[in-house]
Coordinates of C-alpha atoms and ligand atoms in Angstrom, one line a residue:
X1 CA -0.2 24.5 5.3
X2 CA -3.4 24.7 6.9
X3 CA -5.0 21.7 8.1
X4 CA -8.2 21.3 5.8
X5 CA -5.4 22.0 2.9
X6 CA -3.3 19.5 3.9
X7 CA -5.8 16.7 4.5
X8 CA -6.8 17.6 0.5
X9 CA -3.4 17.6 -1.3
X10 CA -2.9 14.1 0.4
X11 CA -3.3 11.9 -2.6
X12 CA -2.2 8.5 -3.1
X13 CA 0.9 8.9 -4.7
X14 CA 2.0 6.5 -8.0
X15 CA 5.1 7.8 -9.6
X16 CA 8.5 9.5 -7.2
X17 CA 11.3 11.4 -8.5
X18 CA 14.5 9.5 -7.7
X19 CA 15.2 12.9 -5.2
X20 CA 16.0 11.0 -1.8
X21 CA 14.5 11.6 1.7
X22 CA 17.0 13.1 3.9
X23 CA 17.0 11.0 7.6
X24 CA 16.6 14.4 9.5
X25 CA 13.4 14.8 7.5
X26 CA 12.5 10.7 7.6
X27 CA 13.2 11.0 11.5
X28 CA 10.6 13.7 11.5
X29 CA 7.7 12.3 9.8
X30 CA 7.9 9.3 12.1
X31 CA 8.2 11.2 15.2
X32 CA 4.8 13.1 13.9
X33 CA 3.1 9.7 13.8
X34 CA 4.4 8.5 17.0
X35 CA 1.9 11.4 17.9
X36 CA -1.0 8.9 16.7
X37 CA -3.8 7.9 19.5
X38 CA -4.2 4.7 20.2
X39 CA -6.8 2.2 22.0
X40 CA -5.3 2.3 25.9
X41 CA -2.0 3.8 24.5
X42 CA -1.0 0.5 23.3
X43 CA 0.3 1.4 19.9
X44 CA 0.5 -1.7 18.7
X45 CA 2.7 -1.6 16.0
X46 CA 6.0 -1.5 15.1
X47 CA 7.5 -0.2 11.4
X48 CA 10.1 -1.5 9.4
X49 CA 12.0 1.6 7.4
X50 CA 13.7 0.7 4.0
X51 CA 15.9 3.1 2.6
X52 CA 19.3 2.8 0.0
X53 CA 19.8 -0.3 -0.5
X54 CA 17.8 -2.1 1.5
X55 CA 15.4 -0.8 -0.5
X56 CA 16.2 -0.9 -3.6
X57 CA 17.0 -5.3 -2.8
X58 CA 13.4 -5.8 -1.3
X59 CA 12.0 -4.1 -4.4
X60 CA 13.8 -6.5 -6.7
X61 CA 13.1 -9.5 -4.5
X62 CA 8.9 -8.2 -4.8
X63 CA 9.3 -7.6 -7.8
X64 CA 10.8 -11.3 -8.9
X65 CA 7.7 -12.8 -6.4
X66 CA 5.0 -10.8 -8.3
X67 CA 6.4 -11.7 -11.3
X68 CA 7.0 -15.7 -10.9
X69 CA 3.2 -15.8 -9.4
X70 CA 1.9 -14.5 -12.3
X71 CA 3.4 -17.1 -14.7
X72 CA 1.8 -19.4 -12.1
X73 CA -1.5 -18.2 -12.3
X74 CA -0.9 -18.3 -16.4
X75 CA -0.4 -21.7 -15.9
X76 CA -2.9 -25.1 -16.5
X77 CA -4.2 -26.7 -13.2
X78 CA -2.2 -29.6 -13.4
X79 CA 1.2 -27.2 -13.3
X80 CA -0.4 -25.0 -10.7
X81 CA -0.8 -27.1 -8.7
X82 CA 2.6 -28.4 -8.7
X83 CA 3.8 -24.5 -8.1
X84 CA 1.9 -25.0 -5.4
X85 CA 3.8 -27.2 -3.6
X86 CA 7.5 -26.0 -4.9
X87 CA 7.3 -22.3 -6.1
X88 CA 9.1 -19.8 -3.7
X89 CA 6.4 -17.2 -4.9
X90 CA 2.7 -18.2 -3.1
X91 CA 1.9 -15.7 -1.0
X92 CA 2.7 -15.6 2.6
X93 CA 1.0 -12.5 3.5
X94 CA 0.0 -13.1 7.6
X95 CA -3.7 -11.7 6.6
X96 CA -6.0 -13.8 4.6
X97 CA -6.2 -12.1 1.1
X98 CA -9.8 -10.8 -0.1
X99 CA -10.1 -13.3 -3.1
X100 CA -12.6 -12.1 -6.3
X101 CA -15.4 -9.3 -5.7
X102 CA -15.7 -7.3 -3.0
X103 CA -19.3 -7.0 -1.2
X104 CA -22.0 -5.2 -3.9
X105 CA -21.3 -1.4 -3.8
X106 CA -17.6 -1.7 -2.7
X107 CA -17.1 -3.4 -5.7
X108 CA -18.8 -0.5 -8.1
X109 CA -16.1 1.8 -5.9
X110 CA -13.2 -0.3 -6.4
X111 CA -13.9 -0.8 -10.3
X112 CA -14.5 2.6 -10.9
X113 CA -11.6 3.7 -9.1
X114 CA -9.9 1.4 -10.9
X115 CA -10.8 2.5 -14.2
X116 CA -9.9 6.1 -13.7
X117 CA -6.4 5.6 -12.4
X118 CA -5.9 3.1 -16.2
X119 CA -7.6 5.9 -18.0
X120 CA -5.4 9.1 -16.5
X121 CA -2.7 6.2 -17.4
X122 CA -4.0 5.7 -20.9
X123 CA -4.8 1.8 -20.4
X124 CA -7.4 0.0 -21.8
X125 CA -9.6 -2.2 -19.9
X126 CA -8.8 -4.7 -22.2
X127 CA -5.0 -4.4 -21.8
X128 CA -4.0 -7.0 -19.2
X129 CA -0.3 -6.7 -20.2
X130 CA -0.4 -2.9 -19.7
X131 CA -2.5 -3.6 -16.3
X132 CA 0.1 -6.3 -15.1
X133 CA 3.0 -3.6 -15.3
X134 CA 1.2 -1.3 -13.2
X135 CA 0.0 -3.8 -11.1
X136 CA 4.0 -4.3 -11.0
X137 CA 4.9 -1.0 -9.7
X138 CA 3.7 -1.9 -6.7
X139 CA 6.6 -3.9 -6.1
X140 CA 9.5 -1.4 -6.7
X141 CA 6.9 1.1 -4.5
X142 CA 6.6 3.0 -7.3
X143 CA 10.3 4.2 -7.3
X144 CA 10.1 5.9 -3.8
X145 CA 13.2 5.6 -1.9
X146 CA 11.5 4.7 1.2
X147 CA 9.2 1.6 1.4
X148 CA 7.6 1.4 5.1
X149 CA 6.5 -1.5 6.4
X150 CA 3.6 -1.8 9.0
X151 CA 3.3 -4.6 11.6
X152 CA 0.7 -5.1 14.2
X153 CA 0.8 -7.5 17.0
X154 CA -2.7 -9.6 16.8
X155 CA -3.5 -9.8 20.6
X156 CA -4.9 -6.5 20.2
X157 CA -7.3 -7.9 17.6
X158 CA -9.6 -5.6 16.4
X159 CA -7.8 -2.2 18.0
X160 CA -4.6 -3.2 16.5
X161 CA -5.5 -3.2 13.0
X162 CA -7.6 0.2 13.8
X163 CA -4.6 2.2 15.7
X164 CA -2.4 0.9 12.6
X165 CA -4.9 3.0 10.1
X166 CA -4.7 6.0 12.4
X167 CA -0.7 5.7 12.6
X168 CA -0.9 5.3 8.6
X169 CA -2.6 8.5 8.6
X170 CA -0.5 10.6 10.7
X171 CA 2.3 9.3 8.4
X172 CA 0.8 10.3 5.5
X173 CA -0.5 13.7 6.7
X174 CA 3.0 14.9 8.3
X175 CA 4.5 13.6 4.5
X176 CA 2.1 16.0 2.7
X177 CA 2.7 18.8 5.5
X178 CA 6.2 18.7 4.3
X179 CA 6.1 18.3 0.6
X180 CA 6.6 14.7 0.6
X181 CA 3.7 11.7 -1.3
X182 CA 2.8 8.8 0.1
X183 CA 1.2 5.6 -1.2
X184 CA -0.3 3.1 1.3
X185 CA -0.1 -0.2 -0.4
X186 CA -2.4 -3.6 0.9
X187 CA -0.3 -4.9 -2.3
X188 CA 2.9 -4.8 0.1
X189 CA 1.3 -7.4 2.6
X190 CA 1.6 -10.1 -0.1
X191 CA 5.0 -11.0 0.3
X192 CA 6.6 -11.1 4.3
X193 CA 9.1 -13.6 3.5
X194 CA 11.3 -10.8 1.4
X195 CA 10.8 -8.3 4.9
X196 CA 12.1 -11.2 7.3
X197 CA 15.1 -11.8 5.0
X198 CA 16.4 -7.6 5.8
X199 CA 14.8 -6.9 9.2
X200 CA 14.5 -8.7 12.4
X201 CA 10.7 -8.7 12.7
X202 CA 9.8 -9.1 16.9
X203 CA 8.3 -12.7 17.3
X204 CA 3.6 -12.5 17.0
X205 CA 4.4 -9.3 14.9
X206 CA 1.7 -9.4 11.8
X207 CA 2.1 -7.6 8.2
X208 CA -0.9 -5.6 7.5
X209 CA 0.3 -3.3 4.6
X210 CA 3.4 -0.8 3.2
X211 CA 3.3 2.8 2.3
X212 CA 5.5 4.1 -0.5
X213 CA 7.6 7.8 0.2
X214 CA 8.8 9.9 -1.2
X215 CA 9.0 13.1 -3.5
X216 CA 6.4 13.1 -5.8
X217 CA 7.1 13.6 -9.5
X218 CA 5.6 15.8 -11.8
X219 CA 3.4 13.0 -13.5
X220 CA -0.6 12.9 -14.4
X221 CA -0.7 9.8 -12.5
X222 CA -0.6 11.8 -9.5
X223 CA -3.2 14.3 -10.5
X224 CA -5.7 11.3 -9.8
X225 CA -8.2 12.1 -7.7
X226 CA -11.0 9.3 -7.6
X227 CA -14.3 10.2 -6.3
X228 CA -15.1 10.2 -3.0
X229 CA -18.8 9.4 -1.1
X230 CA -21.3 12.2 -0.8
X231 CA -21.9 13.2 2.8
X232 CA -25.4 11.6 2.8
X233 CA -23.8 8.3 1.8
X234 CA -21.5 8.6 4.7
X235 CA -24.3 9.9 7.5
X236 CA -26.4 7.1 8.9
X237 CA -30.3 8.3 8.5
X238 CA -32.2 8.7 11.5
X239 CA -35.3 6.4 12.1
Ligands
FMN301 C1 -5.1 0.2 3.3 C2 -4.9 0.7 1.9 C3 -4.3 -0.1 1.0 C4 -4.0 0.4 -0.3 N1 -3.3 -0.4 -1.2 C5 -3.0 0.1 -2.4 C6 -2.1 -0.6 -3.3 O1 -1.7 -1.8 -3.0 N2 -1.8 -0.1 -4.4 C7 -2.2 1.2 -4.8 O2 -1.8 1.7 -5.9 N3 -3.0 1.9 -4.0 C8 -3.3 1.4 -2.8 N4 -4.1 2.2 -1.9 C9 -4.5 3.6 -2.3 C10 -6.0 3.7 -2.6 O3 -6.2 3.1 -3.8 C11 -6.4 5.1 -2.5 O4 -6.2 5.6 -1.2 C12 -7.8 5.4 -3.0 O5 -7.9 5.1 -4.3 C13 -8.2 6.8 -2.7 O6 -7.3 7.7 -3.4 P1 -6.5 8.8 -2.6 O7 -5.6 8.1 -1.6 O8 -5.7 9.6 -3.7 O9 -7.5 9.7 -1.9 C14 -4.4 1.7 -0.6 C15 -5.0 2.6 0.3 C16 -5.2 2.1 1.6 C17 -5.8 3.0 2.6

């Protein structure tokens, strides 16, 4: 594919066919990112890979999180607060969540994103139930076989989190080249507890985020393509 073509069939993708990754073609996507730059060559990050079954057990133990935290947050204070001291569910994502709206315009962006992916899904605004089982999905990573998990190491501070995006990208790009989707998912930095239980994470590692693979299926949700910012929003005037 050429470049420019590849960069716009990348879409963030929400629904896989149960068709499974081969490890020759896994090994090469990962290889492509390990082309990433990074600040001073640090690359600061490390990836845990889950495939078969490994897979397939960390999507049910998400799943069973997302799922216990909500009847928590259904709850009256008095009970919350009492989950919060014995539920197995609160988050123990190593990055502080961003809790209620996002700064002004990034919030008109995020809700109207929103909105288009519920209406290409046919849910109502009003349907919280219907929202919640999306919301969901996230969990099981959308039925890809392959849920990546992306760990930084904090003394880099800033750089770290900055090289992690760019290695994101290159996986995500080399996925495309070959036919594959990808979803990056903040909603997979929630829950690290699950990722310690299958993988031996090296000691000062942080979770920022996980990105769903896979082969897309042929589904509408993955026609989504939300709008993106005109070049004048993104150029800085001059004085
Ligand atoms: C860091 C990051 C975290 C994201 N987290 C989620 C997520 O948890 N769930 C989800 O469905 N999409 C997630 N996305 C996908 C974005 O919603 C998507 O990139 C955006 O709407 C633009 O659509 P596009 O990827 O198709 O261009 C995330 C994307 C990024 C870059």
């Amino acid at each position: 594919m050429d470049f420019s073509e590849v960069l716009k069939k990348r879409r963030s993708i929400r629904a896989f066919s149960d068709q499974p990754v081969d490890q020759a073609t896994l090994d090469e996507i990962l290889l492509d990112a390990l082309e990433s730059p990074s600040s001073s060559n640090t690359q600061p990050y490390k990836l845990a890979v889950a495939t078969g079954e490994t897979c397939k057990a960390l999507g049910d133990e998400l799943l069973l999180k997302y799922h216990k935290s909500n009847k928590i947050q259904k709850q009256p204070l008095p009970l919350k607060l009492i989950s919060a001291i014995t539920s197995d569910a609160l988050p123990d994502s190593d990055f502080k969540p961003m809790l209620g709206k996002y700064p002004s315009i990034f919030q008109e962006r995020r809700v109207s994103t929103g909105m288009g992916l519920y209406e290409v899904l046919g849910i109502e605004r009003k349907d919280k139930k219907a929202r919640d089982e999306q919301m969901a999905r996230n969990f099981t990573f959308f039925d890809a076989p392959v849920a990546i998990f992306l760990f930084v190491h904090p003394g880099m501070q800033h750089t770290a989190l900055l090289d992690a995006g760019i290695l994101m990208q290159s996986l995500m790009l080399s996925a495309t080249n070959k036919g594959l989707g990808t979803c990056a998912q903040g909603a997979l930095g929630i829950w690290r507890s699950p990722i310690d239980k299958h993988f031996d994470i090296p000691k000062g590692y942080k979770l920022v985020c996980g990105l769903a693979l896979g082969y897309p299926e042929d589904n509408k949700v993955n026609e989504y393509k939300p709008k993106k910012i005109d070049l004048n929003e993104l150029l800085i005037p001059k004085k």
